[in-house]
Amino acid sequence: MIEVEHLRDRAPSTAGDLQAGPGPGFALILVEADQAVLARMGAALPAGWGAQAFADLDELDGAPVRPDDPVVLVLGPSQAGEVQLGRVAALLRGTPGVGAVLVVDRLSSDLMRLSLRAGIDDAIDVAQVASELPSAVSDLVGRLEEDLSTARAAAQDGRTLHGRRPARAAVTSVFSPKGGVGKSVLAVNLAAALAQSCGQPVAILDLDLQFGDVSVMMRLQPAHTLSDAISAGDLLDETLLRSFLVRHDKSGVYVLGAPTSPSDADQVEPATILRVLELMREMFAHVIIDTPPHLSEVVLQAVAESDLVAFLVAMDVPSVKNARLGLQAFELLRLPMDKVLLVLNRADSKVHLAPHDVERALELRVHLSLPSDPVVPQSVNQGVPVQIAYPRSRFAGQVAQLAEIVMSRAEQSALER
Ligand SMILES: Nc1ncnc2c1ncn2[C@@H]1O[C@H](COP(=O)(O)OP(=O)(O)OP(=O)(O)O)[C@@H](O)[C@H]1O
Ligand SMILES: [Mg+2]
């Protein structure tokens, strides 16, 4: 069995083709049994990249690899069998910074399925090697460098996705039956506050499938979204899901963004969301779900799966009326009321309603009140959570308090489990 982590442990040797001095910044390994094809693959690549050539996967153990550099495997047509791809899968799985390009005679649907399952990053036709292999390799190196820097950043701040992690994440949905009351603002800031306080990995799942704006509020442009997780179907596992998440560097929060095209929302089945959520529970300490302003089947499923629901109410009569209807729907569906945390937004607005009026109308205790604060729209426009941009604001202080409530409830239910 070839262990890439084991390859990484080796000091770079001066033997072989590895460049002395600065080098290309990545290791490039070609594997192909047919010498003529191997030579063609090698000739397509710039000499400065220092490709190392092998006839068989077994020989890789001898390949010198600089620690912390991306490793790109270019596998020739002789490596496209089920057995070889199974071994490549074992090599790639859960190892950030290692990727593979497959060179094929013909990409059949069977081979495509096998390659996807093995985690192959790109496949190109052997006839196109000269024109396409160099860019396939350099694109992959770029992606692997990003993966490595994410993994390093995560390891550095103690929020490793690969190391020790909690048994099961606590899932908190942010919900309100009314639009525009501050759900996404609260979801983003609650996640940032949890990431700051709990020192473990935290993620947001944006379930506002048609108009999700968590990514915009964090100024992220994710290359992948929930749509990719849905398209992956049965192939979706932790490794694949991890590649669809994007890390917001300022807060350390991982985001699985909503589909970018509203029409993709139609494809989302509650069962798929369950699968995504189940995987995220294994990967994070806290998962925050942002929701749209209506009770769709997907939202109900998410709420039912949540350990806590931050139920947001604005200080106006229509909001309170809708909140009553929303809570009645929860009761009809037998969702336990003790997981609802009632949160008032803009509780200090100059309106004729007082928090105790809301408590009386909803027959529920208010757990927390968020003030109306100009730093909120400012932070939304800057694309930085209030917790990071204005940590001393009253709004940030109140959200930090909500994060404390969420953490203590999570600890309590972990003890009861
Ligand atoms: N406490 C607050 N103080 C000042 N402005 C706020 C506050 N909470 C929310 N806002 C503003 O209200 C607007 C709507 O917030 P947000 O997008 O979070 O609402 P939403 O409930 O997610 O809306 P939608 O239902 O459309 O998803 C934002 O522009 C935000 O700046
Ligand atoms: Mg929203």
PDB file of N, CA and C in Angstrom, residues 136-189:
ATOM      1  N   ALA A 136      -4.184  21.164 -17.298  1.00  0.00           N
ATOM      2  CA  ALA A 136      -4.889  20.338 -16.306  1.00  0.00           C
ATOM      3  C   ALA A 136      -4.057  20.250 -15.032  1.00  0.00           C
ATOM      4  N   VAL A 137      -2.725  20.048 -15.207  1.00  0.00           N
ATOM      5  CA  VAL A 137      -1.844  19.939 -14.035  1.00  0.00           C
ATOM      6  C   VAL A 137      -1.768  21.272 -13.291  1.00  0.00           C
ATOM      7  N   SER A 138      -1.588  22.381 -14.035  1.00  0.00           N
ATOM      8  CA  SER A 138      -1.416  23.642 -13.296  1.00  0.00           C
ATOM      9  C   SER A 138      -2.714  24.075 -12.624  1.00  0.00           C
ATOM     10  N   ASP A 139      -3.882  23.801 -13.243  1.00  0.00           N
ATOM     11  CA  ASP A 139      -5.154  24.121 -12.569  1.00  0.00           C
ATOM     12  C   ASP A 139      -5.284  23.322 -11.275  1.00  0.00           C
ATOM     13  N   LEU A 140      -4.910  22.041 -11.376  1.00  0.00           N
ATOM     14  CA  LEU A 140      -5.034  21.172 -10.200  1.00  0.00           C
ATOM     15  C   LEU A 140      -4.086  21.635  -9.086  1.00  0.00           C
ATOM     16  N   VAL A 141      -2.864  22.033  -9.470  1.00  0.00           N
ATOM     17  CA  VAL A 141      -1.918  22.511  -8.447  1.00  0.00           C
ATOM     18  C   VAL A 141      -2.522  23.708  -7.703  1.00  0.00           C
ATOM     19  N   GLY A 142      -3.164  24.628  -8.452  1.00  0.00           N
ATOM     20  CA  GLY A 142      -3.798  25.796  -7.824  1.00  0.00           C
ATOM     21  C   GLY A 142      -4.833  25.361  -6.798  1.00  0.00           C
ATOM     22  N   ARG A 143      -5.677  24.376  -7.185  1.00  0.00           N
ATOM     23  CA  ARG A 143      -6.736  23.935  -6.268  1.00  0.00           C
ATOM     24  C   ARG A 143      -6.144  23.247  -5.040  1.00  0.00           C
ATOM     25  N   LEU A 144      -5.074  22.446  -5.274  1.00  0.00           N
ATOM     26  CA  LEU A 144      -4.462  21.720  -4.150  1.00  0.00           C
ATOM     27  C   LEU A 144      -3.789  22.688  -3.179  1.00  0.00           C
ATOM     28  N   GLU A 145      -3.193  23.756  -3.747  1.00  0.00           N
ATOM     29  CA  GLU A 145      -2.569  24.754  -2.864  1.00  0.00           C
ATOM     30  C   GLU A 145      -3.623  25.377  -1.956  1.00  0.00           C
ATOM     31  N   GLU A 146      -4.808  25.665  -2.541  1.00  0.00           N
ATOM     32  CA  GLU A 146      -5.893  26.228  -1.712  1.00  0.00           C
ATOM     33  C   GLU A 146      -6.306  25.244  -0.622  1.00  0.00           C
ATOM     34  N   ASP A 147      -6.451  23.954  -1.011  1.00  0.00           N
ATOM     35  CA  ASP A 147      -6.842  22.933  -0.020  1.00  0.00           C
ATOM     36  C   ASP A 147      -5.825  22.887   1.117  1.00  0.00           C
ATOM     37  N   LEU A 148      -4.528  22.911   0.722  1.00  0.00           N
ATOM     38  CA  LEU A 148      -3.476  22.817   1.740  1.00  0.00           C
ATOM     39  C   LEU A 148      -3.491  24.020   2.651  1.00  0.00           C
ATOM     40  N   SER A 149      -3.720  25.224   2.071  1.00  0.00           N
ATOM     41  CA  SER A 149      -3.673  26.385   2.954  1.00  0.00           C
ATOM     42  C   SER A 149      -4.900  26.385   3.859  1.00  0.00           C
ATOM     43  N   THR A 150      -6.053  25.875   3.363  1.00  0.00           N
ATOM     44  CA  THR A 150      -7.231  25.750   4.235  1.00  0.00           C
ATOM     45  C   THR A 150      -6.928  24.774   5.371  1.00  0.00           C
ATOM     46  N   ALA A 151      -6.335  23.626   5.016  1.00  0.00           N
ATOM     47  CA  ALA A 151      -6.055  22.606   6.035  1.00  0.00           C
ATOM     48  C   ALA A 151      -5.057  23.149   7.063  1.00  0.00           C
ATOM     49  N   ARG A 152      -4.043  23.904   6.549  1.00  0.00           N
ATOM     50  CA  ARG A 152      -3.034  24.460   7.468  1.00  0.00           C
ATOM     51  C   ARG A 152      -3.658  25.490   8.399  1.00  0.00           C
ATOM     52  N   ALA A 153      -4.502  26.385   7.789  1.00  0.00           N
ATOM     53  CA  ALA A 153      -5.145  27.418   8.616  1.00  0.00           C
ATOM     54  C   ALA A 153      -6.018  26.761   9.661  1.00  0.00           C
ATOM     55  N   ALA A 154      -6.750  25.733   9.247  1.00  0.00           N
ATOM     56  CA  ALA A 154      -7.660  25.062  10.187  1.00  0.00           C
ATOM     57  C   ALA A 154      -6.866  24.395  11.303  1.00  0.00           C
ATOM     58  N   ALA A 155      -5.734  23.773  10.929  1.00  0.00           N
ATOM     59  CA  ALA A 155      -4.930  23.082  11.941  1.00  0.00           C
ATOM     60  C   ALA A 155      -4.311  24.098  12.892  1.00  0.00           C
ATOM     61  N   GLN A 156      -3.885  25.231  12.303  1.00  0.00           N
ATOM     62  CA  GLN A 156      -3.196  26.247  13.095  1.00  0.00           C
ATOM     63  C   GLN A 156      -4.108  26.812  14.185  1.00  0.00           C
ATOM     64  N   ASP A 157      -5.353  27.111  13.829  1.00  0.00           N
ATOM     65  CA  ASP A 157      -6.194  27.715  14.851  1.00  0.00           C
ATOM     66  C   ASP A 157      -6.973  26.673  15.641  1.00  0.00           C
ATOM     67  N   GLY A 158      -6.511  25.439  15.547  1.00  0.00           N
ATOM     68  CA  GLY A 158      -7.094  24.417  16.419  1.00  0.00           C
ATOM     69  C   GLY A 158      -8.439  23.911  15.947  1.00  0.00           C
ATOM     70  N   ARG A 159      -8.885  24.339  14.753  1.00  0.00           N
ATOM     71  CA  ARG A 159     -10.195  23.890  14.298  1.00  0.00           C
ATOM     72  C   ARG A 159      -9.998  22.862  13.196  1.00  0.00           C
ATOM     73  N   THR A 160      -9.235  21.837  13.482  1.00  0.00           N
ATOM     74  CA  THR A 160      -8.913  20.918  12.400  1.00  0.00           C
ATOM     75  C   THR A 160     -10.110  20.073  11.973  1.00  0.00           C
ATOM     76  N   LEU A 161     -10.250  19.925  10.666  1.00  0.00           N
ATOM     77  CA  LEU A 161     -11.326  19.082  10.145  1.00  0.00           C
ATOM     78  C   LEU A 161     -10.863  17.640  10.056  1.00  0.00           C
ATOM     79  N   HIS A 162      -9.573  17.421  10.291  1.00  0.00           N
ATOM     80  CA  HIS A 162      -9.058  16.061  10.118  1.00  0.00           C
ATOM     81  C   HIS A 162      -8.719  15.395  11.440  1.00  0.00           C
ATOM     82  N   GLY A 163      -8.469  16.226  12.424  1.00  0.00           N
ATOM     83  CA  GLY A 163      -8.012  15.673  13.698  1.00  0.00           C
ATOM     84  C   GLY A 163      -9.162  15.308  14.611  1.00  0.00           C
ATOM     85  N   ARG A 164      -8.915  15.429  15.902  1.00  0.00           N
ATOM     86  CA  ARG A 164      -9.934  15.090  16.882  1.00  0.00           C
ATOM     87  C   ARG A 164     -11.112  16.051  16.732  1.00  0.00           C
ATOM     88  N   ARG A 165     -12.265  15.541  16.778  1.00  0.00           N
ATOM     89  CA  ARG A 165     -13.418  16.411  16.671  1.00  0.00           C
ATOM     90  C   ARG A 165     -14.559  15.887  17.524  1.00  0.00           C
ATOM     91  N   PRO A 166     -15.578  16.735  17.742  1.00  0.00           N
ATOM     92  CA  PRO A 166     -16.644  16.321  18.638  1.00  0.00           C
ATOM     93  C   PRO A 166     -17.412  15.135  18.077  1.00  0.00           C
ATOM     94  N   ALA A 167     -18.110  14.419  18.957  1.00  0.00           N
ATOM     95  CA  ALA A 167     -18.844  13.231  18.532  1.00  0.00           C
ATOM     96  C   ALA A 167     -19.916  13.599  17.500  1.00  0.00           C
ATOM     97  N   ARG A 168     -20.672  14.639  17.771  1.00  0.00           N
ATOM     98  CA  ARG A 168     -21.769  15.010  16.894  1.00  0.00           C
ATOM     99  C   ARG A 168     -22.037  16.490  17.059  1.00  0.00           C
ATOM    100  N   ALA A 169     -22.236  17.163  15.933  1.00  0.00           N
ATOM    101  CA  ALA A 169     -22.468  18.602  16.019  1.00  0.00           C
ATOM    102  C   ALA A 169     -23.834  18.889  16.614  1.00  0.00           C
ATOM    103  N   ALA A 170     -23.926  20.044  17.282  1.00  0.00           N
ATOM    104  CA  ALA A 170     -25.236  20.566  17.653  1.00  0.00           C
ATOM    105  C   ALA A 170     -25.726  21.380  16.457  1.00  0.00           C
ATOM    106  N   VAL A 171     -26.957  21.124  16.032  1.00  0.00           N
ATOM    107  CA  VAL A 171     -27.497  21.842  14.870  1.00  0.00           C
ATOM    108  C   VAL A 171     -28.498  22.896  15.362  1.00  0.00           C
ATOM    109  N   THR A 172     -28.287  24.142  14.946  1.00  0.00           N
ATOM    110  CA  THR A 172     -29.198  25.233  15.313  1.00  0.00           C
ATOM    111  C   THR A 172     -29.752  25.879  14.054  1.00  0.00           C
ATOM    112  N   SER A 173     -31.066  25.832  13.875  1.00  0.00           N
ATOM    113  CA  SER A 173     -31.690  26.527  12.741  1.00  0.00           C
ATOM    114  C   SER A 173     -32.060  27.933  13.171  1.00  0.00           C
ATOM    115  N   VAL A 174     -31.893  28.873  12.246  1.00  0.00           N
ATOM    116  CA  VAL A 174     -32.399  30.223  12.493  1.00  0.00           C
ATOM    117  C   VAL A 174     -33.648  30.354  11.631  1.00  0.00           C
ATOM    118  N   PHE A 175     -34.788  30.572  12.275  1.00  0.00           N
ATOM    119  CA  PHE A 175     -36.048  30.532  11.534  1.00  0.00           C
ATOM    120  C   PHE A 175     -36.947  31.707  11.902  1.00  0.00           C
ATOM    121  N   SER A 176     -37.739  32.145  10.936  1.00  0.00           N
ATOM    122  CA  SER A 176     -38.835  33.080  11.178  1.00  0.00           C
ATOM    123  C   SER A 176     -39.800  32.932  10.018  1.00  0.00           C
ATOM    124  N   PRO A 177     -41.110  32.941  10.284  1.00  0.00           N
ATOM    125  CA  PRO A 177     -42.020  32.826   9.149  1.00  0.00           C
ATOM    126  C   PRO A 177     -42.125  34.123   8.357  1.00  0.00           C
ATOM    127  N   LYS A 178     -41.419  35.178   8.796  1.00  0.00           N
ATOM    128  CA  LYS A 178     -41.518  36.470   8.128  1.00  0.00           C
ATOM    129  C   LYS A 178     -40.192  36.778   7.434  1.00  0.00           C
ATOM    130  N   GLY A 179     -40.277  37.394   6.261  1.00  0.00           N
ATOM    131  CA  GLY A 179     -39.064  37.758   5.520  1.00  0.00           C
ATOM    132  C   GLY A 179     -38.425  39.026   6.069  1.00  0.00           C
ATOM    133  N   GLY A 180     -37.131  39.154   5.815  1.00  0.00           N
ATOM    134  CA  GLY A 180     -36.413  40.401   6.111  1.00  0.00           C
ATOM    135  C   GLY A 180     -36.288  40.769   7.578  1.00  0.00           C
ATOM    136  N   VAL A 181     -36.424  39.786   8.489  1.00  0.00           N
ATOM    137  CA  VAL A 181     -36.362  40.138   9.917  1.00  0.00           C
ATOM    138  C   VAL A 181     -34.963  39.985  10.508  1.00  0.00           C
ATOM    139  N   GLY A 182     -33.994  39.547   9.690  1.00  0.00           N
ATOM    140  CA  GLY A 182     -32.621  39.444  10.189  1.00  0.00           C
ATOM    141  C   GLY A 182     -32.142  38.014  10.399  1.00  0.00           C
ATOM    142  N   LYS A 183     -32.785  37.043   9.756  1.00  0.00           N
ATOM    143  CA  LYS A 183     -32.376  35.630   9.927  1.00  0.00           C
ATOM    144  C   LYS A 183     -30.945  35.408   9.460  1.00  0.00           C
ATOM    145  N   SER A 184     -30.643  35.878   8.233  1.00  0.00           N
ATOM    146  CA  SER A 184     -29.303  35.603   7.684  1.00  0.00           C
ATOM    147  C   SER A 184     -28.236  36.336   8.492  1.00  0.00           C
ATOM    148  N   VAL A 185     -28.559  37.573   8.913  1.00  0.00           N
ATOM    149  CA  VAL A 185     -27.610  38.327   9.747  1.00  0.00           C
ATOM    150  C   VAL A 185     -27.324  37.530  11.023  1.00  0.00           C
ATOM    151  N   LEU A 186     -28.389  36.995  11.641  1.00  0.00           N
ATOM    152  CA  LEU A 186     -28.184  36.259  12.886  1.00  0.00           C
ATOM    153  C   LEU A 186     -27.417  34.956  12.630  1.00  0.00           C
ATOM    154  N   ALA A 187     -27.760  34.253  11.528  1.00  0.00           N
ATOM    155  CA  ALA A 187     -27.083  32.979  11.235  1.00  0.00           C
ATOM    156  C   ALA A 187     -25.573  33.196  11.092  1.00  0.00           C
ATOM    157  N   VAL A 188     -25.207  34.215  10.317  1.00  0.00           N
ATOM    158  CA  VAL A 188     -23.784  34.497  10.058  1.00  0.00           C
ATOM    159  C   VAL A 188     -23.069  34.889  11.354  1.00  0.00           C
ATOM    160  N   ASN A 189     -23.701  35.753  12.143  1.00  0.00           N
ATOM    161  CA  ASN A 189     -23.037  36.234  13.355  1.00  0.00           C
ATOM    162  C   ASN A 189     -23.007  35.195  14.466  1.00  0.00           C
TER     163      ASN A 189
END
